[in-house]
Each structure stands twice: as structure tokens, then as C-alpha cells.
Short mmCIF file of C-alpha atoms in Angstrom, two decimals:
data_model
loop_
_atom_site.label_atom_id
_atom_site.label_comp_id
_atom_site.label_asym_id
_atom_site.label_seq_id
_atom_site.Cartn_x
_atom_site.Cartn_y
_atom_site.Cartn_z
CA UNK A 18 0.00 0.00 0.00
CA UNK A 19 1.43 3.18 -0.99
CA UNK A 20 0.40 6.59 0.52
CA UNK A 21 0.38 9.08 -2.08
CA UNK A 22 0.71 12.43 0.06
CA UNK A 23 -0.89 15.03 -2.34
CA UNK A 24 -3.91 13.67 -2.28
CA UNK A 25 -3.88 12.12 0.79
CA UNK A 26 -5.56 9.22 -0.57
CA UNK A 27 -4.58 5.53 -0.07
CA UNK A 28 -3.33 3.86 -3.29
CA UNK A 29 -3.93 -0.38 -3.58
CA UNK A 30 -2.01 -2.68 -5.68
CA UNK A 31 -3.98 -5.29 -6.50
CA UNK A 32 -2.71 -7.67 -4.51
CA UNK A 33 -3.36 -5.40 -1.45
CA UNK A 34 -6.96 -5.10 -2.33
CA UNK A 35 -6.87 -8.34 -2.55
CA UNK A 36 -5.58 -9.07 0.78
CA UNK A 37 -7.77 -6.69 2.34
CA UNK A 38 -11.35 -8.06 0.85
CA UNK A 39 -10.30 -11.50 0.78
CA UNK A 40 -11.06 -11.91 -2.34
CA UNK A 41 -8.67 -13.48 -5.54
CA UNK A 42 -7.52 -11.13 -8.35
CA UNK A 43 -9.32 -13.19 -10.97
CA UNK A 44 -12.68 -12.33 -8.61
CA UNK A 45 -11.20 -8.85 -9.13
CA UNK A 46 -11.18 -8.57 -12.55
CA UNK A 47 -14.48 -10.59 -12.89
CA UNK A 48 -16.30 -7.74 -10.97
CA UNK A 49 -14.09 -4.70 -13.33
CA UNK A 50 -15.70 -6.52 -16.46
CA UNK A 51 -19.51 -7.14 -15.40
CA UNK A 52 -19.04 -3.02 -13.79
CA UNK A 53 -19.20 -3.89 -10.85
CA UNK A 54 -16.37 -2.06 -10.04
CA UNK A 55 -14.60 0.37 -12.02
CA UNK A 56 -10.95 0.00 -13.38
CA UNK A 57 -7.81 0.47 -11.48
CA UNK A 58 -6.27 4.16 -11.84
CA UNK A 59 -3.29 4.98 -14.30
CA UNK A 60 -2.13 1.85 -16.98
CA UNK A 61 -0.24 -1.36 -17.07
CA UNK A 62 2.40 -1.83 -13.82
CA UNK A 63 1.72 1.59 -12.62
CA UNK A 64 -1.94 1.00 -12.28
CA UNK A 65 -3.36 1.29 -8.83
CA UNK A 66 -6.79 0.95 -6.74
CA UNK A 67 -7.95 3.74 -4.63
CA UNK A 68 -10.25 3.48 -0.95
CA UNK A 69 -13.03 4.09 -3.14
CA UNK A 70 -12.24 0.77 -4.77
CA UNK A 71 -11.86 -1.05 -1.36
CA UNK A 72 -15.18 0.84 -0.18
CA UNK A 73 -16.95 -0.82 -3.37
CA UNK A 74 -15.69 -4.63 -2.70
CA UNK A 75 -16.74 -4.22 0.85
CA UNK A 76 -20.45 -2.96 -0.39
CA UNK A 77 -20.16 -5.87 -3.23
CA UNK A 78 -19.05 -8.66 -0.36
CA UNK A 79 -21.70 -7.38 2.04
CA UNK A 80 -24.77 -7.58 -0.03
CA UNK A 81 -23.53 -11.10 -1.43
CA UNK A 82 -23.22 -12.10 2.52
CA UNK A 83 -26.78 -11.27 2.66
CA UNK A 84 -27.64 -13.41 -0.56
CA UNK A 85 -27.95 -10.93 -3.15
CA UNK A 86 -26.90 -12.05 -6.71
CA UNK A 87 -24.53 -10.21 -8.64
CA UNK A 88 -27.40 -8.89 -10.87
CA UNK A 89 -29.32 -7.82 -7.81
CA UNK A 90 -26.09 -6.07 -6.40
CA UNK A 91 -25.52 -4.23 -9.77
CA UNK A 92 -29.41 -2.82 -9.88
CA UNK A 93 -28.57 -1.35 -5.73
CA UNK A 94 -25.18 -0.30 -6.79
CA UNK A 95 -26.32 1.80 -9.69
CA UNK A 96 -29.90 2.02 -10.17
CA UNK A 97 -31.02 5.46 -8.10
CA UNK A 98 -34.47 4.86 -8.48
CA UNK A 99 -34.42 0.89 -7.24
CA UNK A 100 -37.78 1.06 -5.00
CA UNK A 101 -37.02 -2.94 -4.34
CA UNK A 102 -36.89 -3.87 -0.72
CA UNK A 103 -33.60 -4.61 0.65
CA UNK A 104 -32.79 -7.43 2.39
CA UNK A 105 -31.54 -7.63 5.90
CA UNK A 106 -27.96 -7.40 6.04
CA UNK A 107 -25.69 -10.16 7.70
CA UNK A 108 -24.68 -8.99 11.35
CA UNK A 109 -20.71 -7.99 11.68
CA UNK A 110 -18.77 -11.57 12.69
CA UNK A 111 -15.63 -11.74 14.45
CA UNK A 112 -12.45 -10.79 11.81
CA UNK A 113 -15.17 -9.19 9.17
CA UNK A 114 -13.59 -5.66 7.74
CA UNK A 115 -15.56 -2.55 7.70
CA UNK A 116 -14.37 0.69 6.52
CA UNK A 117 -14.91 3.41 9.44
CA UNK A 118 -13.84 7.48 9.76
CA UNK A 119 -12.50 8.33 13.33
CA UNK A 120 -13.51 11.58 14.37
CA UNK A 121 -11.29 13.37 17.14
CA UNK A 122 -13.90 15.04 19.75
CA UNK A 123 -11.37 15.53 22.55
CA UNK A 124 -8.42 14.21 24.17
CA UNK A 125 -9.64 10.68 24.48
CA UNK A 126 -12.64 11.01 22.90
CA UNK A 127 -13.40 9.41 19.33
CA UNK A 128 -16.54 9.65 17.22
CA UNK A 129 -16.70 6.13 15.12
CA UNK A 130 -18.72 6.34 11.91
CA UNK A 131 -19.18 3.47 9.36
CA UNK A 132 -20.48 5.63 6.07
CA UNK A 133 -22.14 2.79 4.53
CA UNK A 134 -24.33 1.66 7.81
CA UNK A 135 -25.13 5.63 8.87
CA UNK A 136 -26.48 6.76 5.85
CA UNK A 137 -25.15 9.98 6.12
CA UNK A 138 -23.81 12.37 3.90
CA UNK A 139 -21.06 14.67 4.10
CA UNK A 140 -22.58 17.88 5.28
CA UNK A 141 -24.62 15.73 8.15
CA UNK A 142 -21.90 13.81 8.94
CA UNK A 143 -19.81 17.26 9.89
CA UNK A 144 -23.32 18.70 11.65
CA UNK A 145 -23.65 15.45 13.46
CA UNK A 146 -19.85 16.11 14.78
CA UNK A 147 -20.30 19.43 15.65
CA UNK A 148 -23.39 18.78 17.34
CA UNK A 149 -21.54 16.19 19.76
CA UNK A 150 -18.57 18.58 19.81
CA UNK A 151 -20.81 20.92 20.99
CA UNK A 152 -22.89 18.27 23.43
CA UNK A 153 -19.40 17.90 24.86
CA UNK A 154 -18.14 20.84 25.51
CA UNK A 155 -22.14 21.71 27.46
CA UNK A 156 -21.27 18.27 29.20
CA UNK A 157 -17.86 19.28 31.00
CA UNK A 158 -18.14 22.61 31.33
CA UNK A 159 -21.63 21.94 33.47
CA UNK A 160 -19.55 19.27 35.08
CA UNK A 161 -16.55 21.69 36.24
CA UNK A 162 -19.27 24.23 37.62
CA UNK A 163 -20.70 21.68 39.72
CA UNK A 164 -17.49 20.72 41.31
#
């Protein structure tokens, strides 16, 4: 895994994506050609796979987990308007990988968010961090007052 520092994005060989989703390259490049999942950045050795690559296999591997055919995966994955039920997903097991964003609160204090499970966007994910930052703050400056 290579960090490349001007975007501050993780880059992926394929052979660390594939260590990370447990999944085989040829599984890899199965998913690439039915567009699944798009192609690997950049051409020939120098090509690479990005978090929203690893992100994607995660999604792909989750909704198979929960029994979901590839052809059912592809309609959730890229049809907007999909008014389909979903199925229940499979409950987190021991050793499963999930992609989460750590948010620093305060000095031992961490907000946890998994993206994909939240349903949240952007802007409420940073309104939903201020508002605990906020919660916080209320919390132990109340707390200091009372001592």
C-alpha cells in the first residue's frame, strides 16, 4: 500500500486489495468486467486501486453475505431509483472488515462512523460532529461548575 501524500488518498495494488477483501484477483477482474467495479487508476504496472475501490468490494461482499446475486447487487449499486426492498444485512462476525472514519472530539474522545451503515452524507456527517462537539463541551463545562 502506498500513501500518495498530495492527495492524501490511499493507493492499492492489487494484490493489497486483494488481501484486504479477501477476495482473488481473478474475482477482481471478474467484478471490473460485469461493472461492478470500475478500473484500477493509471495503466499497465503503474496501475493502482484507490479506498473508493476497497469501499466498493466491501459494499459488493456485504450484499452477497446477505444473498444478493450479482445482478441484484448491480441494480442497488447503480440504479437510483431501485424502490425494491432490501434485504436484511448479515450482522458484523468476528475478523469481518468494515471501513470506518475516526472523528477526534477531545483528548480521548473518538466519534466512530461506518459511512455505509449511517447513511449519512457529508454535510450531516460534519453537523452530526459538531453537534456532539458541541454536546461535549455543554457536558464538562456543566460538570466543572458543579465541582
Amino acid at each position: 500500500m502506498k500513501n500518495n501524500p498530495s492527495q492524501n488518498n490511499m493507493r492499492y495494488t492489487l494484490n493489497d486489495l486483494c488481501q484486504l477483501v479477501e477476495l482473488t484477483p481473478r474475482t477482481i477482474r471478474f467484478y471490473i468486467q460485469k461493472t461492478l467495479l470500475p478500473a484500477p487508476e493509471g495503466s499497465g504496472r503503474g496501475s493502482f486501486y484507490t479506498q473508493k475501490h476497497l469501499e466498493r468490494l466491501l459494499e459488493i461482499k456485504k450484499w452477497q453475505d446477505a444473498g444478493l446475486s450479482l445482478e441484484r447487487i448491480n441494480e442497488l449499486l447503480f440504479d437510483e431509483g431501485s424502490s425494491k426492498p432490501l434485504p436484511p444485512l448479515k450482522r458484523s462476525q468476528p475478523g469481518d472488515i468494515e471501513v470506518c472514519s475516526h472523528i477526534y472530539i477531545d483528548e480521548g474522545l473518538t466519534l466512530t462512523l461506518n459511512p455505509s451503515k449511517a447513511n449519512l452524507s457529508p454535510e450531516q456527517t460534519k453537523q452530526l460532529t459538531l453537534e456532539i462537539i458541541s454536546l461535549y463541551q455543554r457536558i464538562a463545562v456543566s460538570d466543572k461548575e458543579d465541582k
